[in-house]
XYZ file of C-alpha atoms in Angstrom:
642
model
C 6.624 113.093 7.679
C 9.282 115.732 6.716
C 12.749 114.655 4.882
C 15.407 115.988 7.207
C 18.766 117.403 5.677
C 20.477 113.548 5.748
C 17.553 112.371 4.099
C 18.576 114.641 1.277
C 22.759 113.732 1.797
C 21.486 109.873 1.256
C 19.181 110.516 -1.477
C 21.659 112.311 -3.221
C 24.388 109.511 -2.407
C 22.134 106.872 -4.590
C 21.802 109.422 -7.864
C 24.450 109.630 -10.993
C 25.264 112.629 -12.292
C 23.109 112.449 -15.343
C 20.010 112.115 -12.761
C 21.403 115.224 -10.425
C 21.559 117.189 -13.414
C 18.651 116.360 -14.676
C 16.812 117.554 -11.259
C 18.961 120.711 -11.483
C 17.057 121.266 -14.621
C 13.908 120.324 -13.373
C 14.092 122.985 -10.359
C 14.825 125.518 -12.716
C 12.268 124.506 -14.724
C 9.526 124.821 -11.985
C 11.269 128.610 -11.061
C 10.540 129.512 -14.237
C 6.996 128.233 -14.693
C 5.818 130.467 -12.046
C 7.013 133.243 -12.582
C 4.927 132.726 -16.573
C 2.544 130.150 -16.662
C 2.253 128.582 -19.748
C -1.228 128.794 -21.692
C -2.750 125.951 -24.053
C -2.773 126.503 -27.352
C -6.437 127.325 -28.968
C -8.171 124.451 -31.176
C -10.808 123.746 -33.586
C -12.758 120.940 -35.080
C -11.541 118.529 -31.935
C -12.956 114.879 -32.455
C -13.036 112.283 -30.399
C -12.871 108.859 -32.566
C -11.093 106.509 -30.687
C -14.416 104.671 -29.692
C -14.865 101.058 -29.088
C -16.371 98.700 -31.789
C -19.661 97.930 -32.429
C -21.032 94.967 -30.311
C -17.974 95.221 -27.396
C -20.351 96.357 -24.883
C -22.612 93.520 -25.183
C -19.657 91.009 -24.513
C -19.615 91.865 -20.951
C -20.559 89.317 -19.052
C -24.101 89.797 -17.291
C -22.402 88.683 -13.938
C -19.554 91.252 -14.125
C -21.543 93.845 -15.621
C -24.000 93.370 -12.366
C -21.244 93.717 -9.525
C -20.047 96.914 -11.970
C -23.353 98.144 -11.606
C -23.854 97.563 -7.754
C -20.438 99.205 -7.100
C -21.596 102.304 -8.990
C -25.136 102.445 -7.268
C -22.875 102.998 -3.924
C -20.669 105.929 -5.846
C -24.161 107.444 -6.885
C -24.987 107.540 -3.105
C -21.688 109.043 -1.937
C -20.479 106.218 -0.231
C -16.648 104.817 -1.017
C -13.819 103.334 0.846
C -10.209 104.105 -0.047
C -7.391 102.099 2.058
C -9.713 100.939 4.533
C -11.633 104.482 5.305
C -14.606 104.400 4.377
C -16.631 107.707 3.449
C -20.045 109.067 2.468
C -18.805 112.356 0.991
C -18.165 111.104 -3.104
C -21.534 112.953 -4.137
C -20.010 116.017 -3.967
C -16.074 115.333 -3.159
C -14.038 118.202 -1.360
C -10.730 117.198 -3.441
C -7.851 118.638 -1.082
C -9.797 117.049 1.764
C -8.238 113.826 4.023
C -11.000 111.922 5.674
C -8.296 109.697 7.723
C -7.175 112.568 9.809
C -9.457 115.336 8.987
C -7.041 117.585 7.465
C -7.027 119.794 3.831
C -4.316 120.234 1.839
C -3.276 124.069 1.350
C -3.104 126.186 -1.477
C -0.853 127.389 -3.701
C 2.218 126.522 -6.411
C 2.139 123.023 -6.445
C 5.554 122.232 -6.173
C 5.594 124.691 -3.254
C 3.271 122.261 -0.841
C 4.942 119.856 1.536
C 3.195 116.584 0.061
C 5.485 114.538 2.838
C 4.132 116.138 5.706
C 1.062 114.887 6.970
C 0.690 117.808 9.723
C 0.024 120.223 6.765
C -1.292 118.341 4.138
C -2.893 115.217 5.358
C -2.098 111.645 4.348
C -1.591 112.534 1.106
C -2.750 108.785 -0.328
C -6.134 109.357 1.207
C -6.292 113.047 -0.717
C -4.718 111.639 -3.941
C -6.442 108.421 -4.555
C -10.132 109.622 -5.213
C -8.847 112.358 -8.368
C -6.570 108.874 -9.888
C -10.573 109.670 -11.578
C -11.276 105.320 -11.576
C -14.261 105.385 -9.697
C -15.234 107.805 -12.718
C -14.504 105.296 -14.851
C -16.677 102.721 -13.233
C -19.267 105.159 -13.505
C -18.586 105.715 -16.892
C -18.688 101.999 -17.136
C -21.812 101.677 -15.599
C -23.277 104.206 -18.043
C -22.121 101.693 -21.005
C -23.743 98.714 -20.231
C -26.838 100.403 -18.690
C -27.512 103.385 -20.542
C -28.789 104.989 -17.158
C -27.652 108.598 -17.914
C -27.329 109.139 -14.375
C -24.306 107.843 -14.618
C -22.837 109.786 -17.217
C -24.314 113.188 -15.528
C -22.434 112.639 -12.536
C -19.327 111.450 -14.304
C -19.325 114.916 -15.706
C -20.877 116.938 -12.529
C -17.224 115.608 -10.974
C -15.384 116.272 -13.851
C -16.515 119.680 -13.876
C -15.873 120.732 -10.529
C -12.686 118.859 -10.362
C -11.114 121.076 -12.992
C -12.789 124.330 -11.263
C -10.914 123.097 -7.802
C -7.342 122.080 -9.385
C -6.317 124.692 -12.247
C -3.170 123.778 -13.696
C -0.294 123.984 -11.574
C -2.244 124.886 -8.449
C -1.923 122.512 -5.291
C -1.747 118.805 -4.403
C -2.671 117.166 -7.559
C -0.244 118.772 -9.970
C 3.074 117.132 -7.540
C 3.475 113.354 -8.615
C 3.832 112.424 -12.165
C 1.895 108.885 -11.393
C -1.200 111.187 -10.015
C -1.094 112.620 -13.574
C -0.859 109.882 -15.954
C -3.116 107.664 -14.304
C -5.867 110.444 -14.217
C -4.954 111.408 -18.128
C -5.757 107.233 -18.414
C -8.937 107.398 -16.595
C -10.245 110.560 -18.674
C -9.572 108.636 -22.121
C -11.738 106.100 -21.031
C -14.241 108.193 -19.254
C -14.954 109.716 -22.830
C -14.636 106.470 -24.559
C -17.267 104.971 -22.220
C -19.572 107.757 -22.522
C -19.591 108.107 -26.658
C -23.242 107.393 -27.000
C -23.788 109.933 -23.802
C -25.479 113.103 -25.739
C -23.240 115.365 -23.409
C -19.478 113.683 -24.468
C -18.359 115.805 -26.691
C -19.542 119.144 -24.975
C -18.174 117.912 -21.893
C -14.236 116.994 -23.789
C -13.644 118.308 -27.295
C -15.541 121.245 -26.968
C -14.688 122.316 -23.396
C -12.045 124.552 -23.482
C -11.574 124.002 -19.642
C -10.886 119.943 -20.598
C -9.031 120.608 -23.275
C -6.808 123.037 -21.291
C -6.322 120.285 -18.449
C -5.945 117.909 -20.756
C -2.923 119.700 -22.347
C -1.765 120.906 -19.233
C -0.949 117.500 -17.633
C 0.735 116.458 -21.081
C 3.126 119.153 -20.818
C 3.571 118.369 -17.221
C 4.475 114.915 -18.208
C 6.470 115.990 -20.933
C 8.797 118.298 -18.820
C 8.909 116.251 -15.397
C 9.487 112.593 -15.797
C 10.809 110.252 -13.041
C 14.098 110.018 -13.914
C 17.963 107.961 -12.776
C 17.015 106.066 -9.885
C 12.862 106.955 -9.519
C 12.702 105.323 -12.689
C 10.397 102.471 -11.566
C 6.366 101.964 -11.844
C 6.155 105.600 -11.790
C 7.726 106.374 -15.358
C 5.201 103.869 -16.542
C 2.582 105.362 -15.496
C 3.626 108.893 -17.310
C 4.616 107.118 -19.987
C 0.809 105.135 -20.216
C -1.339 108.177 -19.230
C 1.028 110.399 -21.796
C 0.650 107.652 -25.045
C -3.089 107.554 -23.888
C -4.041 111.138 -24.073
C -1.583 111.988 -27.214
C -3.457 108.695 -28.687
C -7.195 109.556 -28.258
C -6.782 113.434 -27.534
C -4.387 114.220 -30.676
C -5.924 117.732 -30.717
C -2.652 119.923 -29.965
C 0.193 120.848 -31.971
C 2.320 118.262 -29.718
C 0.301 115.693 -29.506
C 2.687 113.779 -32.408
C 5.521 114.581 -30.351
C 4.360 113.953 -27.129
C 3.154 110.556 -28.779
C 6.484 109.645 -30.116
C 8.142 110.680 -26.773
C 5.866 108.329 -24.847
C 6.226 105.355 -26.629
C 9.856 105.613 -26.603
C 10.110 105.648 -23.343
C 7.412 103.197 -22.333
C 9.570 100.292 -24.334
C 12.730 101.004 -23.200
C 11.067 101.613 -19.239
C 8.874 98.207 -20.074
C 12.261 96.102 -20.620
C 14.514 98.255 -18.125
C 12.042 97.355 -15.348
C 11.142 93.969 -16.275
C 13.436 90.807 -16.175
C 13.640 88.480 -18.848
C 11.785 86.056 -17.493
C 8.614 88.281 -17.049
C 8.807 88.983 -13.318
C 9.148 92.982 -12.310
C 12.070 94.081 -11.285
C 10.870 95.872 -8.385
C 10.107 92.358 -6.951
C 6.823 93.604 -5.127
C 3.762 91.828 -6.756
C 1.599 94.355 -6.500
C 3.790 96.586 -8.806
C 4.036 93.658 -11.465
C 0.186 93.920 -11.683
C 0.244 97.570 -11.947
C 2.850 97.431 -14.505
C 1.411 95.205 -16.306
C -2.452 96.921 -16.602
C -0.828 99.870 -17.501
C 0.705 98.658 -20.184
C -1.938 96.451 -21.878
C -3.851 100.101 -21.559
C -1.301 101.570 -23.250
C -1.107 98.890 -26.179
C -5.052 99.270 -26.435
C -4.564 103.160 -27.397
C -1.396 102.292 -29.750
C -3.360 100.180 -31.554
C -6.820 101.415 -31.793
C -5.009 104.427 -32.759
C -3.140 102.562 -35.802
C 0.022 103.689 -34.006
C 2.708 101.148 -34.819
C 4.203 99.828 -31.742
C 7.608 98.280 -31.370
C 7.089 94.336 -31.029
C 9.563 94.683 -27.872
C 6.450 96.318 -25.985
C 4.301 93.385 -27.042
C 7.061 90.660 -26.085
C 7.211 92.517 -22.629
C 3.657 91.997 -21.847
C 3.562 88.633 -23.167
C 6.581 87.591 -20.712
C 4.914 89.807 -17.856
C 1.857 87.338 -18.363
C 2.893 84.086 -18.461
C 4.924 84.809 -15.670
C 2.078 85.504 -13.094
C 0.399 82.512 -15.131
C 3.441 80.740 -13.303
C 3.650 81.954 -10.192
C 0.605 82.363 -8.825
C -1.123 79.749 -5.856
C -4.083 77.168 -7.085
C -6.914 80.023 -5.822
C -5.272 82.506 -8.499
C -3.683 84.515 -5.749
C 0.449 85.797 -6.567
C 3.197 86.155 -3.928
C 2.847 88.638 -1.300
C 6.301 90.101 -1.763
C 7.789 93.440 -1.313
C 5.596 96.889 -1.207
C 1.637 96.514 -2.398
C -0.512 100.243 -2.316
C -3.603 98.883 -3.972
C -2.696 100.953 -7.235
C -4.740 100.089 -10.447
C -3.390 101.055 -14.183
C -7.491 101.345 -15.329
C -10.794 100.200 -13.179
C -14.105 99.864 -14.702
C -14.878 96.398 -12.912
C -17.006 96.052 -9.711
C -16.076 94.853 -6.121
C -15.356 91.220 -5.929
C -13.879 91.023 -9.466
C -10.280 88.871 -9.015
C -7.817 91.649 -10.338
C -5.496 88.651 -11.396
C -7.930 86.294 -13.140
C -8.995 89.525 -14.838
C -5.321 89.899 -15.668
C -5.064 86.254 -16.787
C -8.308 86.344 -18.705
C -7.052 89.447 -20.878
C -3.354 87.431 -21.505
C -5.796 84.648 -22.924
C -7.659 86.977 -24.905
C -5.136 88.819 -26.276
C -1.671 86.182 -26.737
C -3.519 83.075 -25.819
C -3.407 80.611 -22.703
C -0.495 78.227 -22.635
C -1.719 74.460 -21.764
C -0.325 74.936 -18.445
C -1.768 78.130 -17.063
C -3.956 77.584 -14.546
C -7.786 77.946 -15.518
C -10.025 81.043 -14.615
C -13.408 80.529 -13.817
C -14.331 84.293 -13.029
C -15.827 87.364 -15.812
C -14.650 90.388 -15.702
C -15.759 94.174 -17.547
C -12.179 95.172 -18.356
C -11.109 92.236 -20.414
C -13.670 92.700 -23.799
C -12.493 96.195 -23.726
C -9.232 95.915 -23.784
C -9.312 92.957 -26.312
C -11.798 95.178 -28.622
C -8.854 97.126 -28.893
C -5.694 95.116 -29.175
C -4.679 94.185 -32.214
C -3.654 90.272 -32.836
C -0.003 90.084 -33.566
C 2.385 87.642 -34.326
C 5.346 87.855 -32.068
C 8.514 85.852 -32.866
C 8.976 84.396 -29.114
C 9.599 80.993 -27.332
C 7.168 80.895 -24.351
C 7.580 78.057 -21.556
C 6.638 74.408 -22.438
C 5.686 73.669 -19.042
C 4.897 75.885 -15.846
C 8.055 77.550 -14.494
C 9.103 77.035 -10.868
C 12.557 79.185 -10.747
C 13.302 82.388 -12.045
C 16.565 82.513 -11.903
C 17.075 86.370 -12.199
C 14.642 87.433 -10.207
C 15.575 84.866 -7.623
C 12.271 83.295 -7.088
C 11.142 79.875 -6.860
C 8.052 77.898 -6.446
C 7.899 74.490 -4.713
C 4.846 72.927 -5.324
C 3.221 69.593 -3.519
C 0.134 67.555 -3.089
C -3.042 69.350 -1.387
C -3.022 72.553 -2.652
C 0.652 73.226 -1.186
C 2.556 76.172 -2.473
C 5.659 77.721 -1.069
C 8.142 80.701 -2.225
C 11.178 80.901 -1.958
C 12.936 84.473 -1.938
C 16.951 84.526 -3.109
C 16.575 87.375 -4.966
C 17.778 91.146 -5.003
C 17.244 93.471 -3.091
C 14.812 95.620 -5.160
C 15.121 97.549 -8.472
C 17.663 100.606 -9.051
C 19.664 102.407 -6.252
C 17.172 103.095 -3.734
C 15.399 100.226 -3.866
C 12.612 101.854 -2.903
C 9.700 99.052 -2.597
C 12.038 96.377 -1.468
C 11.075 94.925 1.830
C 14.105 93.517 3.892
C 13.097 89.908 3.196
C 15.859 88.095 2.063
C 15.597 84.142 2.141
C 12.568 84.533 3.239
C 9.565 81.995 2.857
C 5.629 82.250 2.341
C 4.078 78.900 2.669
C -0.123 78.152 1.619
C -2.358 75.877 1.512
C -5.511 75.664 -0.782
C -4.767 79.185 -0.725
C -4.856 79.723 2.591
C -1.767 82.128 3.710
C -0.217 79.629 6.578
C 3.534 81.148 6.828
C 2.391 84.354 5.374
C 4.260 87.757 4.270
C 2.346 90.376 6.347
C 2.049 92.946 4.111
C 2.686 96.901 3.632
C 0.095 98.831 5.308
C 1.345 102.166 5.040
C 3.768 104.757 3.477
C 3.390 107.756 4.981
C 3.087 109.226 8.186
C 3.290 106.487 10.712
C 7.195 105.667 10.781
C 7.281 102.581 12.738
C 4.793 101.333 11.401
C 6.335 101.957 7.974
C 9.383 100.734 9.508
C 8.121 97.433 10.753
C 6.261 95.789 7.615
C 9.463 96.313 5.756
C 12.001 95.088 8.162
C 13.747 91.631 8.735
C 11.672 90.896 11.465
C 8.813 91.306 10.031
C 9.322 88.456 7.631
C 9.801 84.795 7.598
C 13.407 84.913 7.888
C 16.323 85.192 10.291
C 17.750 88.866 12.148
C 20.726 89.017 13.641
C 21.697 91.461 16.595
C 18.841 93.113 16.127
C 19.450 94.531 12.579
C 18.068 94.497 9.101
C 20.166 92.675 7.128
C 19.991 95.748 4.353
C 20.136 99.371 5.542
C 17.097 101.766 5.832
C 17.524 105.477 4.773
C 14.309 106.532 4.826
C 10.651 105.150 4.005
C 11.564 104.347 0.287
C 15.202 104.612 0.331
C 17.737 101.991 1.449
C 21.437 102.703 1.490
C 22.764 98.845 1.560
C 21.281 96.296 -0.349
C 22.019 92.730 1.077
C 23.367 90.362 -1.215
C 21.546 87.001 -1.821
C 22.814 83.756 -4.199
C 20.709 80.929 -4.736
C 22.192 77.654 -4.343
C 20.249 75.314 -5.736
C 17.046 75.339 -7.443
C 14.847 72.325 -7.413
C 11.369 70.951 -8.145
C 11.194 70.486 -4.577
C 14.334 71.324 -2.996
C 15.989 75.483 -2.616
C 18.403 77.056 -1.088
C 20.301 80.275 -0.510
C 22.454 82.584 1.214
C 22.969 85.991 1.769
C 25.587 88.526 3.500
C 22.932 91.304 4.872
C 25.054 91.132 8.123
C 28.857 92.267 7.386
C 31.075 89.458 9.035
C 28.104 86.574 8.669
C 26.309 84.371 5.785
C 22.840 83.326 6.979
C 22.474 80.536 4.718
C 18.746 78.738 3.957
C 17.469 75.055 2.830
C 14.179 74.451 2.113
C 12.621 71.167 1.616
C 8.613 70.036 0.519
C 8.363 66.493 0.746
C 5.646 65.058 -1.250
C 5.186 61.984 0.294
C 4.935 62.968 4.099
C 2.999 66.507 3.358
C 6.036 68.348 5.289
C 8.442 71.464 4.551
C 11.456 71.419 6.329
C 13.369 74.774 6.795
C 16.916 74.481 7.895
C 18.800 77.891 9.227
C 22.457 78.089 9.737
C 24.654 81.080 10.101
C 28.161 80.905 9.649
C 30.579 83.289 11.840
C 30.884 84.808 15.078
C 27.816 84.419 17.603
C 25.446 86.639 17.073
C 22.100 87.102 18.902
C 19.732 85.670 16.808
C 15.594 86.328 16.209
C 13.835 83.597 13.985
C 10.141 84.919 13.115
C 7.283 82.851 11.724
C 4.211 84.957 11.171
C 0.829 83.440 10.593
C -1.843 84.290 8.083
C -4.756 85.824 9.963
C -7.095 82.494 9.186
C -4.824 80.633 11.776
C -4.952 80.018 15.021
C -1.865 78.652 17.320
C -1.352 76.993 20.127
C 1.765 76.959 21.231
C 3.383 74.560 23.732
C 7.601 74.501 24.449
C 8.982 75.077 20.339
C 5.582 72.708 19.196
C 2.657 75.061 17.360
C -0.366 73.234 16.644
C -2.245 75.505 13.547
C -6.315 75.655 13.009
C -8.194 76.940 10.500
C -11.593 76.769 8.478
C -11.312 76.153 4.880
C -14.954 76.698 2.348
C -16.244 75.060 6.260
C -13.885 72.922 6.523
C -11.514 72.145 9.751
C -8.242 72.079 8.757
C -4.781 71.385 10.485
C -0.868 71.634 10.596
C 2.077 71.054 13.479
C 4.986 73.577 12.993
C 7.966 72.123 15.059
C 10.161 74.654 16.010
C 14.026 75.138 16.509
C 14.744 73.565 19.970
C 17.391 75.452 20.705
C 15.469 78.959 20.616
C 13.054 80.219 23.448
C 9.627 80.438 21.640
C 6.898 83.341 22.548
C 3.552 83.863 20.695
C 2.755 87.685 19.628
C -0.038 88.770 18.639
C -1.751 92.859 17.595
C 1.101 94.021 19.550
C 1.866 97.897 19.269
C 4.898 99.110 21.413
C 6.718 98.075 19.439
C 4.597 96.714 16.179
C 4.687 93.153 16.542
C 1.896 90.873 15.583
C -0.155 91.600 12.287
C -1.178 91.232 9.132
C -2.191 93.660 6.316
C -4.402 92.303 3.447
C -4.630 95.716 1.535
C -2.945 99.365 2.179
C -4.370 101.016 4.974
C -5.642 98.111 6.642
C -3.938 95.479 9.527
C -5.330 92.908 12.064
C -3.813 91.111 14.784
C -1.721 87.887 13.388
C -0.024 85.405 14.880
C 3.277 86.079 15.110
C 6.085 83.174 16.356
C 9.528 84.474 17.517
C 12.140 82.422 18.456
C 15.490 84.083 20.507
C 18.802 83.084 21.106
C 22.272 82.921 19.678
C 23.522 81.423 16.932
C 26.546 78.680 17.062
C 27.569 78.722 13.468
C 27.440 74.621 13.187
C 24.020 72.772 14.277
C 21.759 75.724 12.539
C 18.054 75.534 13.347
C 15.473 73.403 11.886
C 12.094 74.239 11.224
C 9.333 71.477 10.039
C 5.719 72.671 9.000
C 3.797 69.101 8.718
C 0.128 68.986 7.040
C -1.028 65.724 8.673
C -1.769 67.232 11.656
């Protein structure tokens, strides 16, 4: 995918002019660097002593450490899967290589390769994701609680020839400040992991090639942050990997600076990109986990660094955390809202490891469990290791008494019944900053579960790059739980991460088990939402009206991929096994729309579900069509008695 020249006219449309002039300078800056390529300065008596305390190791639980383990056995033999392609080529990784469409990324200046293009490069998530450097530090993790030096050999076999393949400033991994600071992250704890490895400190402090990469991507960091209105999850991640490597590699003359730099700009990009009440701004779930790893990874360095941190960055964190305490379904799982790439701030835990009981487990460990959160049952590696490092603090905050159910600027709200039954409700903005640019065209949309079990379900992301309509699709109004009108979003694409006009949505009211909303996505019309969980009769009652001239109207329902339909005039009947157990639900439909079933449809996308990036299967999908009449609305009842 290449931007064409009214890409570039809209992209400039959403920027200030302290963000334009700050890409001026950061053109100029990449002219200039060249034409005289900047050289590390030299060092002596490098140390690494940011090491974990005695007896953390042997606080890892046996079961975690043992899925660690097994995950690392399959790295050993070359085999890995990265969004959904799996390959059998990470004993000896080509790093410009994408398995997905068999392509390699070219040489060159860095900023000189067309990263967007998948004809020359590749898909460049497939090439990027692999030198992120976690499935080093599983290795590296695998070394710690085993002692197999096996581990640690290969850890620095791929170290080694990474840094041959990817001097600084040549080709695909010297574009995207993310790629850097999450790979600066990974190295800290790749040499933190291996301390009691004989070859650590050859293989860091006294390499002159690491320490030259190492420098190199600070500077990089330094000079190119995301800036105006790409100011979101990415600027945390530079500002993480940057604090990091300034933190435990404080070997350079700017290491104090860069430090200071970092930390600055991770608290004020913490609290710009968080809401007060703890939810990400960017209101895509995924992103609030990401956010939120980073920055306990961050804190970890701070701290076992003795580098005082402002309690703001704490506070943030703590908010983050019992927010997802609230949010999330009686199984532990979050809302499926907005984009979700998989992204990690730091791995070193196995397959089958519950990313957000590890997250929960780590709040508890390191600002306590309120009464209310829900309990975690899992183990996880990551959690004694971060709380090694994390120093107890007391922060001056009032946290919730009981569980939250509406976030009022975020413009999220949980209804919560009997049997497991959780439903969210989605009044909120469109996105974070100008562009927007993981917002999914969702508004007053609905996911409804039970035991866990997506039954209404969000669909997903699946992709980024390359595949337009599919891109297109799993962001659009119709591929959502909600209403579309004449065919239209109700906000206005401009490109894959870009959108040019944000609907506006109000919530009404804001109830333990009552919600509603409205929104003006479609100029001329308010599409206005109720929503209704009755305790009593196990129901959730959705009622649609749109206020207005007629408009053709699309009402879509889609189906988690555990449930099968039957559908007979507007009446769906809904199946599905629960821990072997039949379960059951009626969804009565709006009688005045004509109801059709899709299902893994592809001209045009229409049908599916995507439980990670990179992967889809065939949903259930129920579409209702007809025209609105701006007084009865449409009525929607999902019943759990069957």
């Amino acid at each position: 995918m290449t931007m064409s020249v009214g890409w570039y006219l809209r992209r400039l449309s959403r920027m200030g002019p302290q963000e334009v002039a700050g890409r001026v300078g950061d053109t100029l800056r990449r002219r200039r660097w060249r034409a005289t390529p900047p050289d590390c300065p030299s060092v002596t008596g490098a140390r690494f002593t940011a090491v974990l305390p005695a007896g953390t190791i042997a606080a890892v639980p046996p079961d975690a450490a043992k899925r660690l383990v097994a995950e690392a056995d399959l790295f050993m033999d070359g085999h890995a899967e990265f969004f959904g392609v799996v390959r059998d080529d990470l004993a000896d990784p080509d790093w410009w290589f994408d398995p997905k469409t068999g392509r390699r990324a070219p040489e060159g200046y860095a900023f000189d390769v067309p990263y967007r293009s998948e004809d020359a490069v590749g898909d460049i998530k497939q090439i990027w994701e692999p030198s992120r450097h976690q499935y080093l530090t599983q290795l590296a993790a695998a070394y710690a609680v085993t002692g197999d030096e096996r581990y640690a050999e290969r850890v620095a076999e791929h170290l080694r020839s990474w840094w041959q393949a990817n001097p600084p400033l040549r080709g695909v991994h010297w574009l995207s400040g993310i790629e850097l600071g999450i790979r600066l992250l990974s190295w800290v704890w790749v040499r933190r992991l291996l301390d009691g490895w004989p070859g650590a400190a050859e293989l860091f402090e006294g390499n002159p090639v690491a320490r030259n990469q190492i420098w190199h991507h600070q500077r990089w960091l330094a000079a190119f942050p995301s800036r105006g209105s790409s100011a979101n999850n990415h600027v945390i991640a530079e500002d993480a990997g940057q604090l990091a490597a300034a933190c435990a590699f404080d070997w350079f003359p700017e290491s104090a600076r860069w430090r200071a730099g970092a930390l600055r700009s991770l608290e004020r990009q913490l609290r710009a990109n968080t809401y007060l009440s703890g939810l990400n701004r960017e209101l895509a779930t995924e992103y609030h986990g990401l956010v939120l790893e980073l920055g306990l990874a961050a804190l970890a360095e701070a701290d076992a660094a003795a580098v005082p941190v402002p309690a703001t960055v704490r506070l943030v964190l703590l908010r983050m955390t019992d927010a997802l305490a609230a949010v999330v379904d009686n199984r532990l799982r979050p809302p499926r809202q907005g984009d979700a790439d998989d992204g990690h701030g730091l791995i070193v835990d196995g397959e089958g490891t519950d990313r957000w009981a590890s997250l929960l487990a780590t709040g508890d460990a390191v600002f306590g469990r309120l009464d209310w959160w829900p309990t975690v049952t899992g183990t996880d590696v990551r959690t004694p290791l971060l709380a090694a490092l994390i120093k107890p603090a007391e922060l001056s905050v009032s946290r919730p008494a009981s569980r939250p159910s509406h976030f009022a600027d975020a413009g999220m709200t949980i209804l919560r019944g009997p049997e497991e039954l959780w439903v969210r409700c989605d009044g909120g903005p469109h996105g974070f900053l100008s562009i927007a640019a993981h917002a999914h065209a969702d508004a007053l949309s609905v996911e409804a579960r039970h035991d866990g079990v997506d039954v209404l379900a969000d669909p997903g992301t699946y992709c980024y790059h390359g595949q337009p309509e599919w891109r297109q699709y799993f962001r659009s109004t119709l591929g959502h739980n909600t209403l579309q009108l004449d065919g239209a979003d109700q906000s206005v694409s401009g490109g894959p991460f870009l959108w040019t006009r944000h609907a506006q949505s109000r919530v009404l009211t804001a109830e333990e088990s009552r919600w509603s909303a409205e929104h003006d996505g479609y100029q001329g019309t308010v599409h206005r939402r109720q929503v209704e969980l009755t305790a009593e009769t196990q129901e959730l009652r959705i009622v649609d009206q749109v206020s207005g001239p007629r408009r053709e109207a699309r009402l879509a329902f889609h189906l988690g991929p555990a449930i099968t339909a039957e559908l007979v005039g507007n009446r769906a009947r809904l199946t599905w096994t629960r821990d072997g157990e039949d379960r059951s639900a009626v969804l009565d439909l709006p009688a005045q729309l004509s109801w059709q079933a899709h299902r893994g449809e592809t001209e045009p996308p229409l049908g599916w579900y995507s439980e990670g990036f990179g992967r889809k299967q065939p949903a259930t999908t129920l579409i209702g069509t007809g025209t609105t009449d701006g007084t009865e609305g449409f009525t929607t009842v999902l019943g759990f008695r069957g």
